[in-house]
Coordinates of C-alpha atoms and ligand atoms in Angstrom, one line a residue:
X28 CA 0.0 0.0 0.0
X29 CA 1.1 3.5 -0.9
X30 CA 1.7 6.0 1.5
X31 CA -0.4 8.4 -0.7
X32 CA -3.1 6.2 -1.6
X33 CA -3.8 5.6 2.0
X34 CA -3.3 9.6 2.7
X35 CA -6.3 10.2 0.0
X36 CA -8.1 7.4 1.4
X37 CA -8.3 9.7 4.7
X38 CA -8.7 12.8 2.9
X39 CA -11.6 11.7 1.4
X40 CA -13.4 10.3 4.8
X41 CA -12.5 13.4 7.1
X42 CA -15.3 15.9 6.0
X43 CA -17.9 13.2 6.7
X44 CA -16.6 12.0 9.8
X45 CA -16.3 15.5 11.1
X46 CA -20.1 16.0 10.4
X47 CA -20.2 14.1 14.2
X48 CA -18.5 17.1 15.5
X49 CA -20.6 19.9 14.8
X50 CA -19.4 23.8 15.0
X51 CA -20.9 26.3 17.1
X52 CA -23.1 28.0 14.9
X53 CA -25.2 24.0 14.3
X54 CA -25.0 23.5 18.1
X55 CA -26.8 26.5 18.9
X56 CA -29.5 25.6 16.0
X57 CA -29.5 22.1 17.9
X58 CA -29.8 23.8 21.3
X59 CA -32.6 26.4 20.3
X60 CA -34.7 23.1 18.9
X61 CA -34.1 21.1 21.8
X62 CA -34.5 23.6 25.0
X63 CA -37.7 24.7 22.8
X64 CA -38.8 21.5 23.2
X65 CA -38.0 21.3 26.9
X66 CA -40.2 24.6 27.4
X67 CA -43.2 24.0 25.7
X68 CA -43.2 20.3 27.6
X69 CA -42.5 21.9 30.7
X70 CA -45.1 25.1 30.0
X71 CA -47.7 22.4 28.8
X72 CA -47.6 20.3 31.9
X73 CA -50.0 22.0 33.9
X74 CA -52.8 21.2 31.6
X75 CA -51.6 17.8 29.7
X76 CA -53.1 14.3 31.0
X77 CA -51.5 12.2 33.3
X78 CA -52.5 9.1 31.2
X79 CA -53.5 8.9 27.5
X80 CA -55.3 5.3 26.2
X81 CA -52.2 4.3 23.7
X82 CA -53.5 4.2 20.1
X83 CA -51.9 3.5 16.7
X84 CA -50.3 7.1 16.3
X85 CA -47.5 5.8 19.0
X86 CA -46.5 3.3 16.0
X87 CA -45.0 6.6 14.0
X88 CA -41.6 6.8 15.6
X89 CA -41.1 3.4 13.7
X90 CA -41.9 4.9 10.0
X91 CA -38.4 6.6 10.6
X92 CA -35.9 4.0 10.7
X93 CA -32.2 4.8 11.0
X94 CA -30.6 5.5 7.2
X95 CA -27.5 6.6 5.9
X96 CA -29.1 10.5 6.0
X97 CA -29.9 12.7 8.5
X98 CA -33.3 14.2 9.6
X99 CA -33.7 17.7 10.5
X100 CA -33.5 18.5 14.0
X101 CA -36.8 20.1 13.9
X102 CA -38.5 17.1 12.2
X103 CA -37.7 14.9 15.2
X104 CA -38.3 17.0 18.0
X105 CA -41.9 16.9 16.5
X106 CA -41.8 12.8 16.6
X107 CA -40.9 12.5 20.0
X108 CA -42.9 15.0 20.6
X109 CA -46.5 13.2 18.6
X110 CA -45.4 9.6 18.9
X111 CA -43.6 9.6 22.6
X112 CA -45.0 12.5 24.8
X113 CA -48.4 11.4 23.2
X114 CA -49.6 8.6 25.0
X115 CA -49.1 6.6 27.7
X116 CA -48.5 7.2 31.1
X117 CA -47.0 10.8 31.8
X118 CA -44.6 10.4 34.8
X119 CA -43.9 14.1 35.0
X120 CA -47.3 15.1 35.6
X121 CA -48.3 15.8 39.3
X122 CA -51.0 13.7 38.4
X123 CA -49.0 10.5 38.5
X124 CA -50.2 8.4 41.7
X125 CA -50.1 5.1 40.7
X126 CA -47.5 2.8 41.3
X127 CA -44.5 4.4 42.8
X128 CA -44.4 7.8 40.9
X129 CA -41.1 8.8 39.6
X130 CA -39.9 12.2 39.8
X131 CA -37.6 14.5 36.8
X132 CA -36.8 17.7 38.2
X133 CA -35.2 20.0 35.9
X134 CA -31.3 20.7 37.1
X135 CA -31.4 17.1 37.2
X136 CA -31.6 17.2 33.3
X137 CA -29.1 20.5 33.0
X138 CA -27.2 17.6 35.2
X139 CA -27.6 14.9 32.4
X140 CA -26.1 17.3 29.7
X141 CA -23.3 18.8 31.7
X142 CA -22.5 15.0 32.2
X143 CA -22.5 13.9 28.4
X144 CA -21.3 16.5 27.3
X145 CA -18.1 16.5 29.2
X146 CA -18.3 12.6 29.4
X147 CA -15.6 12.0 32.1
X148 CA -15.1 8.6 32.8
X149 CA -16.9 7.8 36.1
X150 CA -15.9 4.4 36.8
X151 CA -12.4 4.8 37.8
X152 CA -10.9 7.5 40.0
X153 CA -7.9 7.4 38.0
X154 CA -9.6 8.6 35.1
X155 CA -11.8 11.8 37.0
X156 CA -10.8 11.6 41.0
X157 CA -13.6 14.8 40.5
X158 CA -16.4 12.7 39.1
X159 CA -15.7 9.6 41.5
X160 CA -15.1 11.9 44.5
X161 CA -18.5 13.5 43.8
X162 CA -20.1 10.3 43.8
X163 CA -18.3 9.2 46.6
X164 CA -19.4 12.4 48.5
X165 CA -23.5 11.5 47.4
X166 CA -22.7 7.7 48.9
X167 CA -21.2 9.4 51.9
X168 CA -24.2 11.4 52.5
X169 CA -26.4 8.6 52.5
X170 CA -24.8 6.5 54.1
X171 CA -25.1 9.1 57.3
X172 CA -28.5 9.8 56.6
X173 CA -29.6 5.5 57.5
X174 CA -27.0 6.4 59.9
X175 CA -24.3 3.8 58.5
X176 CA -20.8 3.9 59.6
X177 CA -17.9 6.0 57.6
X178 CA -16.5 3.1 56.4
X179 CA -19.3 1.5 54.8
X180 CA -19.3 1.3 50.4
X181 CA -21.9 1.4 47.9
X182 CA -22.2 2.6 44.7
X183 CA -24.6 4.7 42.3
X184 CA -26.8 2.5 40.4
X185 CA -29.2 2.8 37.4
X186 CA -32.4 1.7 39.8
X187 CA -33.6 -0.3 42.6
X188 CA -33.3 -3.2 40.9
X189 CA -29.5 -3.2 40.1
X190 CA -28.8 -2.4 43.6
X191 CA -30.9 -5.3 44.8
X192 CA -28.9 -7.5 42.5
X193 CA -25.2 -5.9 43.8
X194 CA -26.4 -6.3 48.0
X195 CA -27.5 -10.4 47.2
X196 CA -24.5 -11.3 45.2
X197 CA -22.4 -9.3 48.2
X198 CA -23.9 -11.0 50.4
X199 CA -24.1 -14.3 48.6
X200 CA -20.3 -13.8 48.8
X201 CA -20.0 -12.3 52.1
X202 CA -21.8 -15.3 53.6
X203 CA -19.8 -18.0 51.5
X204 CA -23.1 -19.5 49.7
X205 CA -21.6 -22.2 47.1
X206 CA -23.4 -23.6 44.4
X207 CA -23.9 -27.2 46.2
X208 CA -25.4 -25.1 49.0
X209 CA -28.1 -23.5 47.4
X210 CA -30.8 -26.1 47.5
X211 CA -30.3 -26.1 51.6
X212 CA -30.2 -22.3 51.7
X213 CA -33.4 -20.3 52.9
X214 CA -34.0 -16.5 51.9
X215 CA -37.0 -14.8 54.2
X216 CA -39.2 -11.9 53.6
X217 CA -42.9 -10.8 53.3
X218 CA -44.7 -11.9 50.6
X219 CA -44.4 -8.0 49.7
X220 CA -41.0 -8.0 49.1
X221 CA -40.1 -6.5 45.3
X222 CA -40.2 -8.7 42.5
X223 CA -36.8 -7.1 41.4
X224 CA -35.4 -9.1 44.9
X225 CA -36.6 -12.4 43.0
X226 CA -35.1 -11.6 39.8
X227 CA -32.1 -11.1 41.5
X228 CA -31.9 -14.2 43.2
X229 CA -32.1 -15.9 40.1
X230 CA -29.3 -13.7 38.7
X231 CA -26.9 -14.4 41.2
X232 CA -27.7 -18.0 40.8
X233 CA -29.9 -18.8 43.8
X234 CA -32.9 -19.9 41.8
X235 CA -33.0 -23.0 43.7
X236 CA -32.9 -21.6 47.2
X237 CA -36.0 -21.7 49.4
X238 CA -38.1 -18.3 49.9
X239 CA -39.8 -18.6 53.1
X240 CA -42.7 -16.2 53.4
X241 CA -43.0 -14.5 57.1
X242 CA -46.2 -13.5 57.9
X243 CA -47.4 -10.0 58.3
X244 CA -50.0 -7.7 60.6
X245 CA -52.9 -6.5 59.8
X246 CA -50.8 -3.2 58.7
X247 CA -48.9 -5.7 56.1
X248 CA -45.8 -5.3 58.1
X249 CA -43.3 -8.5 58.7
X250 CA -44.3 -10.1 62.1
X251 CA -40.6 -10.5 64.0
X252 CA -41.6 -13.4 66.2
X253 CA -42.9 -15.5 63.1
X254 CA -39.4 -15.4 61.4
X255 CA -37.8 -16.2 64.6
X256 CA -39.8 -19.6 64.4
X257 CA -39.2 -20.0 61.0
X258 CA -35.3 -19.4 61.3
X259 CA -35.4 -22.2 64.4
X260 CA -37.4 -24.6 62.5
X261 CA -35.3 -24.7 59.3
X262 CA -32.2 -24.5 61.6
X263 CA -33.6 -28.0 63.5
X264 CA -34.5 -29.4 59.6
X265 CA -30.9 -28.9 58.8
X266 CA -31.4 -26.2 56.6
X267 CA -29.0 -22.7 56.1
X268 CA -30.8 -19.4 56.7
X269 CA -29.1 -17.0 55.0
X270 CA -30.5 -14.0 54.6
X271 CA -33.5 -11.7 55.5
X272 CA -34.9 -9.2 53.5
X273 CA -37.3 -6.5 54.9
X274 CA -39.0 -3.4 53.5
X275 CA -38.8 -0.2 54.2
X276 CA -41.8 0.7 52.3
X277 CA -43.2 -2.3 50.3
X278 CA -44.4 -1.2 46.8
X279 CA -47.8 -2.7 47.4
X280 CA -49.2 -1.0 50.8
X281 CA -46.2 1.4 51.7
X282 CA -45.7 -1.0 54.8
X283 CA -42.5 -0.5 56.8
X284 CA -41.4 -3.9 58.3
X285 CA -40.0 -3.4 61.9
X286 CA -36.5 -3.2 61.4
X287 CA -35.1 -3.0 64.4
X288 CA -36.7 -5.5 66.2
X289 CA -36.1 -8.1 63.3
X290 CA -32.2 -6.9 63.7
X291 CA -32.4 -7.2 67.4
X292 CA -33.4 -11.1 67.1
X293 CA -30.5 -13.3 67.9
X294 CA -31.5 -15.8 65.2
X295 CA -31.0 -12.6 62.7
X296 CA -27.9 -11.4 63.7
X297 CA -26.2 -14.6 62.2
X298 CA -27.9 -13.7 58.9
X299 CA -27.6 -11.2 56.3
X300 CA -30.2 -8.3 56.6
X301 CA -31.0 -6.6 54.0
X302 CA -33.3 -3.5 54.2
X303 CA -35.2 -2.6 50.3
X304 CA -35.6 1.2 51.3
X305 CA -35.8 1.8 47.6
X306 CA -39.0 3.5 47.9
X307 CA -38.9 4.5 51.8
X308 CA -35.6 5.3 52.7
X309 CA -35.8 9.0 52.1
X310 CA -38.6 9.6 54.1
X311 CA -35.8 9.4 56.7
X312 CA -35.2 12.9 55.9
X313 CA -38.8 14.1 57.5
X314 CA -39.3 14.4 61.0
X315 CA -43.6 12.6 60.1
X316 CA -41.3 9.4 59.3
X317 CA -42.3 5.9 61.0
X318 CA -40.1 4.9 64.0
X319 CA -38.5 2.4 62.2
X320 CA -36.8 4.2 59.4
X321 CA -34.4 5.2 62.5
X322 CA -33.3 1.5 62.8
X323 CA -32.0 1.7 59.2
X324 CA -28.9 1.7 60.4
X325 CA -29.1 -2.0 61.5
X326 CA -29.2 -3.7 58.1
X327 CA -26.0 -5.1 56.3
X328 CA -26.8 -4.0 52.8
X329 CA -29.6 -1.5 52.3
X330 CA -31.2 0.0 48.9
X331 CA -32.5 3.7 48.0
X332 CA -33.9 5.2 44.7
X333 CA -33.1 8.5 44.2
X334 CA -34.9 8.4 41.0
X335 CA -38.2 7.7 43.3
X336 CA -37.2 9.6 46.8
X337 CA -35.3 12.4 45.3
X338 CA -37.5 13.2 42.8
X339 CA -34.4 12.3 40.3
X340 CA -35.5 11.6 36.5
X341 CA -35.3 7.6 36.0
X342 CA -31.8 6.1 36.0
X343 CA -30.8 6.5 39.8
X344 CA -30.7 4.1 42.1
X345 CA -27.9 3.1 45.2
X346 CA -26.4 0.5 47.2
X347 CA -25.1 0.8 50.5
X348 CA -23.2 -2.2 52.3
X349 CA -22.1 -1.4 55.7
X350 CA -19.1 -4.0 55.6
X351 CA -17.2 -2.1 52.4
X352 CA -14.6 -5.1 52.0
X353 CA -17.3 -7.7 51.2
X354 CA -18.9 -5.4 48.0
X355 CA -15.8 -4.9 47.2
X356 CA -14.6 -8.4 47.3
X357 CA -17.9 -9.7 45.8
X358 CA -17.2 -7.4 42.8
X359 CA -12.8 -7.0 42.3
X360 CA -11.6 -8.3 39.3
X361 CA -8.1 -7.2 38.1
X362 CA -7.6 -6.8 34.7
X363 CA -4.0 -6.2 33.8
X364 CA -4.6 -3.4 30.9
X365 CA -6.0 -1.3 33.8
X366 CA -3.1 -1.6 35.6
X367 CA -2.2 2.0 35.9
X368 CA -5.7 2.2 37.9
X369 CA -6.0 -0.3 40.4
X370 CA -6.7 1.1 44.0
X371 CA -7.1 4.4 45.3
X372 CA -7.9 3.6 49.1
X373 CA -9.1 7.1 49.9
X374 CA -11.5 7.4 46.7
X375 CA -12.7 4.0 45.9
X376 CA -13.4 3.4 42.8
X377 CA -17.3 2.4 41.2
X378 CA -15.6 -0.3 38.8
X379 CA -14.8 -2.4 41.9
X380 CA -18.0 -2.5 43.2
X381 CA -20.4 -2.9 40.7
X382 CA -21.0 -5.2 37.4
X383 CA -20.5 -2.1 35.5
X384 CA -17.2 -0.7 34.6
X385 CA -18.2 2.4 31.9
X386 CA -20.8 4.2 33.2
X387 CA -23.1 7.1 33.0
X388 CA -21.4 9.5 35.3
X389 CA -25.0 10.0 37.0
X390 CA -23.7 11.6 40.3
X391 CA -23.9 14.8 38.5
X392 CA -27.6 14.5 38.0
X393 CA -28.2 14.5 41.6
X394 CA -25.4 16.0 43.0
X395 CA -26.3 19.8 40.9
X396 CA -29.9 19.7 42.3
X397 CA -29.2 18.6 45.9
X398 CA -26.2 21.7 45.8
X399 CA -28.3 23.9 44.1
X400 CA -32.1 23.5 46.1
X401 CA -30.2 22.0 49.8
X402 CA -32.0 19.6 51.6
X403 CA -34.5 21.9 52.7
X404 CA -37.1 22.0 49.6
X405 CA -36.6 18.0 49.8
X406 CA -37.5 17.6 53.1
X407 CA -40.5 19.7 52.9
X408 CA -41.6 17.4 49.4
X409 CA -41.3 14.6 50.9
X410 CA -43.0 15.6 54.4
X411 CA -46.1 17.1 52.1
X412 CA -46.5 13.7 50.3
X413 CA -47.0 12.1 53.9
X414 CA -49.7 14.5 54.8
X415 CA -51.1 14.3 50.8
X416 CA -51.5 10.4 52.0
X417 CA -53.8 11.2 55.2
X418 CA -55.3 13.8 53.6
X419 CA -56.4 11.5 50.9
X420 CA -57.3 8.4 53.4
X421 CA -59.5 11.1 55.1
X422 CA -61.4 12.4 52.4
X423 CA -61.9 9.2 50.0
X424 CA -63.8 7.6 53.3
X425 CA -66.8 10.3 52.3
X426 CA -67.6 8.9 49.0
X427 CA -70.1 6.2 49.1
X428 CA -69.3 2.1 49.8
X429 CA -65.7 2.5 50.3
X430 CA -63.7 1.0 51.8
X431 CA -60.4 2.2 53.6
X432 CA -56.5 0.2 53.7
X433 CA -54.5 0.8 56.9
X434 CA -53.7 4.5 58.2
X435 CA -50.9 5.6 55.3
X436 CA -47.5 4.8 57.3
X437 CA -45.8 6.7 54.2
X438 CA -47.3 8.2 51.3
X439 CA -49.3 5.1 49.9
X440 CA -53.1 4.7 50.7
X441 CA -55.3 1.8 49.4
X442 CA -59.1 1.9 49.1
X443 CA -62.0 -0.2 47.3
X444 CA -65.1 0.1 46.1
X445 CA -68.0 -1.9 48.0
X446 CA -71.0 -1.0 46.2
X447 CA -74.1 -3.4 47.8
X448 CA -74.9 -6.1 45.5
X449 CA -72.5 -6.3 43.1
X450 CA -68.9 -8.3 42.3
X451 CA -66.5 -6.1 44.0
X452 CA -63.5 -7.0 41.8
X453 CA -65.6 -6.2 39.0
X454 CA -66.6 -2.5 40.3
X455 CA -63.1 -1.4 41.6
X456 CA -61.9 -3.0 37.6
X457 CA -64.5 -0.5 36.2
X458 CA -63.7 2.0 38.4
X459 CA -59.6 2.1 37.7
X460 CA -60.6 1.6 33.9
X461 CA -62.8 5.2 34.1
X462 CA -60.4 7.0 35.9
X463 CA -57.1 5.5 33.1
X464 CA -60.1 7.0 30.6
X465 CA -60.4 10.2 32.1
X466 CA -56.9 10.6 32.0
X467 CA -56.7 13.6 33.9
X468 CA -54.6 11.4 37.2
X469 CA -53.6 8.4 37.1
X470 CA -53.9 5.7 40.1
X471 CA -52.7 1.8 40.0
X472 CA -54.3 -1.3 41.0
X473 CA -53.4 -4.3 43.1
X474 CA -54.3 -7.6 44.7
X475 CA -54.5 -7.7 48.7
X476 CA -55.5 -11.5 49.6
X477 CA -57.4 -12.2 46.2
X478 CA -59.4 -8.5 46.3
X479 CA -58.9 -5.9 44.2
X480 CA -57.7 -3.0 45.9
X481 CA -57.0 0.9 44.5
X482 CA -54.3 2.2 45.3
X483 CA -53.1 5.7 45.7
X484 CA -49.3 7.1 46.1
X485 CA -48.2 10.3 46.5
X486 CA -44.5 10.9 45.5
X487 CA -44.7 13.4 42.3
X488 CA -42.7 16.3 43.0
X489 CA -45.5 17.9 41.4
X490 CA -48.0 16.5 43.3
X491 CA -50.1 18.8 45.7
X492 CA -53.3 19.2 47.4
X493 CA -55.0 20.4 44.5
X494 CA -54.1 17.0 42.6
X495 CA -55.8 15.1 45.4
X496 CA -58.4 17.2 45.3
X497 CA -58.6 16.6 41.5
X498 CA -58.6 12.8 42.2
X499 CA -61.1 13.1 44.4
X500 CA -63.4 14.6 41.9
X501 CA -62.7 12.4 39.0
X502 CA -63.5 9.2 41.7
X503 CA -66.8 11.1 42.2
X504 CA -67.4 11.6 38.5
X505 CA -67.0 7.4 37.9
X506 CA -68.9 6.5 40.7
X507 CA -72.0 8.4 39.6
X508 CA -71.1 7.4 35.7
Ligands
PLP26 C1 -39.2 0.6 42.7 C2 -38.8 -0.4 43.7 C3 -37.8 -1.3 43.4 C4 -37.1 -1.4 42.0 O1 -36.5 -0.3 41.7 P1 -36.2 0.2 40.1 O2 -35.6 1.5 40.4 O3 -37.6 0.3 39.5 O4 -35.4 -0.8 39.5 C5 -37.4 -2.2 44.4 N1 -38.0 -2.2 45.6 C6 -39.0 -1.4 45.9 C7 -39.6 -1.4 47.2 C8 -39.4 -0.5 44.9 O5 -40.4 0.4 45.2

């Protein structure tokens, strides 16, 4: 090969390759198209629907496949803007109260682009000591607020789910579970737990491990003496308990198990407890919080979701393990082309404890928020949503045949339509199905013990007493439909 032909070769190539690098003068086109967009989603929230009924007109994002040419910016900002934004559930909206809402505020986004744009490797503190000192700062913080020691670990995680999956394989390792145990090994919780804890107990390759169900009170909260008898009795049957998992806030009910006292049983403290505080855990911040969100402190490995409790836009989750050695050793690897990184004992480093090694730097997305608002406006949020909850459990009692869940212990209440002589599964279906057609809020449904049960849950940053009040009125708009 000639050294010119290969020079042409080059030549030729460059001013398409460079089209990936835009000037100043296209970005600014870009940015004008794309903060426009931000703004008239933003200025149209007030009045948009929570929850559109999906139909066909979601299907036109796939008549523009990816091809060798562009598309005007314009052209798709106005696709996601028809086929995306258009239907569906609207997470954004204050009107969100179904399932566990998820939150978006805005520096949280300015935090996404300042991250991508400057795309510092997060992973390794070799590669941005700034970016994994940041992080290390927001696992810090945490960790103080469940009141876990300085030299605890964790990392910053994509959800709940993820985090789940890094505290079981930890403490999988932690408590030496081998393959040829598994079959003997026993895992306890509430039938409440997440489903994301199941998924990763098959991950980490504990599918064949037994799953004891403790029962729960009346309030759905994990009864302590029940898994004390079911620890002994597996213990006499020659069995290996392993590992309990309470919530601190189950999806379902918003029940907080009673952490401490599960801790403080001696048949725990040989276990591994881990606390799923992915939807609770920042309620720790409010002073209305239950009692046992102070005993957080007591679990081995413990789970938050910023992207739920922070009001964080989806993508943010976190692991904390008090013992940092055993996620770390659950997680080292040491590959020899990253030798000029391996340790940094005063700024660990997320690559070692975590399946990921590349990585969104998504500190920045909740550090620039919590710096810019302080705790304060986050504290008040998430105090409101606790008083939104009673408010709610108050007022729903007034409209006819209902029935009412357990006092709201965080910002979930449940509540069911009893109307006399009719199929009450069929009327709380038909009543859900109105309120999804209305559109105007959104609530979730769930089985308690074979029942259909409403459910309502206030964590929408955007959420307020006027959005309850709204719910209130559409409910009394489908019952007299
Ligand atoms: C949401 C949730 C999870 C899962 O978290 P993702 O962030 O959705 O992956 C786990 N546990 C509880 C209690 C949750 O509410």
């Amino acid at each position: 090969m000639r050294l010119e032909d290969v020079a042409a070769r080059i030549a030729e190539l460059a001013p398409l390759s460079k089209r990936l690098d835009p000037g100043s003068e296209v970005r600014r086109r870009l940015e004008e198209e794309v903060l426009g967009y931000g703004r008239r989603f933003l200025d149209g929230l007030p009045t948009a629907k929570t929850y559109v009924v999906p139909e066909d007109g979601a299907a036109e994002i796939l008549e523009a496949p990816v091809s060798e040419e562009g598309r005007p910016i314009s052209e798709l900002v106005g696709l996601v803007e028809r086929s995306v934004d258009g239907f569906g559930l609207n997470p954004a909206a204050g009107g969100h109260l179904g399932y566990i809402p998820g939150g978006g505020i805005y520096p949280a986004a300015l935090g996404d682009y300042m991250a991508a744009v400057a795309n510092r490797f997060a992973g390794i503190c070799f590669a941005s000591p700034g970016a994994v000192r940041m992080g290390n700062l927001l696992l810090d913080w945490m960790a103080g607020l469940v009141g876990f020691p300085a030299e605890s670990g964790g990392d910053l995680t994509s959800g709940g789910s993820i985090a789940n999956l890094i505290a079981i394989v930890t403490a999988r390792e932690a408590m030496g579970v081998r393959a040829a145990d598994v079959p003997r090994t026993v895992v306890y919780g509430t039938r409440h737990i997440h489903h994301s804890v199941g998924k990763a107990r098959v991950i980490a390759g504990l599918r064949e491990c037994i799953v004891r169900h403790v029962e729960m009170d009346d309030r759905f909260r994990m009864i302590p003496e029940d898994l004390e008898r079911k620890i002994a009795a597996d213990r006499k049957a020659g069995l290996r308990p392993f590992m309990v998992v309470a919530s601190a806030g189950t999806t379902d009910t918003g029940a907080v198990d009673p952490v401490g006292e599960i801790a403080a049983l001696p048949a725990v403290r040989e276990l591994w407890l881990h606390v799923d505080a992915a939807y609770g855990g920042f309620f720790a911040l409010c002073p209305e919080a239950p009692a046992a969100l102070s005993d957080l402190h007591r679990a081995d490995s413990l789970i938050l979701d910023p992207h739920k409790g922070l009001f964080l836009p989806y993508g943010s989750g976190a692991v904390l393990v008090k013992n940092r050695e055993a996620l770390q050793n659950a997680h080292w690897q040491a590959p020899p082309y990253l030798r000029d990184t391996w340790e940094s004992e005063e700024s660990p480093s997320p690559a070692y404890h975590s399946p990921e090694l590349s990585r969104h730097f998504r500190a920045m997305r909740m550090w620039l928020p919590l710096q810019l608002f302080g705790l304060a406006p986050f504290r008040a949020c998430l105090s409101e949503k606790i008083w939104l909850a009673r408010y709610f459990h108050e007022r729903v009692r007034s409209l006819p045949h209902m029935e009412i869940g357990p006092d709201p212990e965080l910002s979930v209440t449940l509540f069911r339509h009893l109307p006399p002589g009719r199929n009450a599964n069929a009327a709380n279906q038909e009543l859900v199905e109105r309120v999804h057609a209305d559109g105007r809020v959104f609530i979730s449904s769930t089985y308690l013990n074979e029942q259909i049960w409403l459910r309502f849950a206030a964590l929408s940053f955007r959420t307020h007493k006027e959005t309850v009040d709204l719910l209130l009125d559409v409910l009394r708009g489908a019952l007299d439909a």
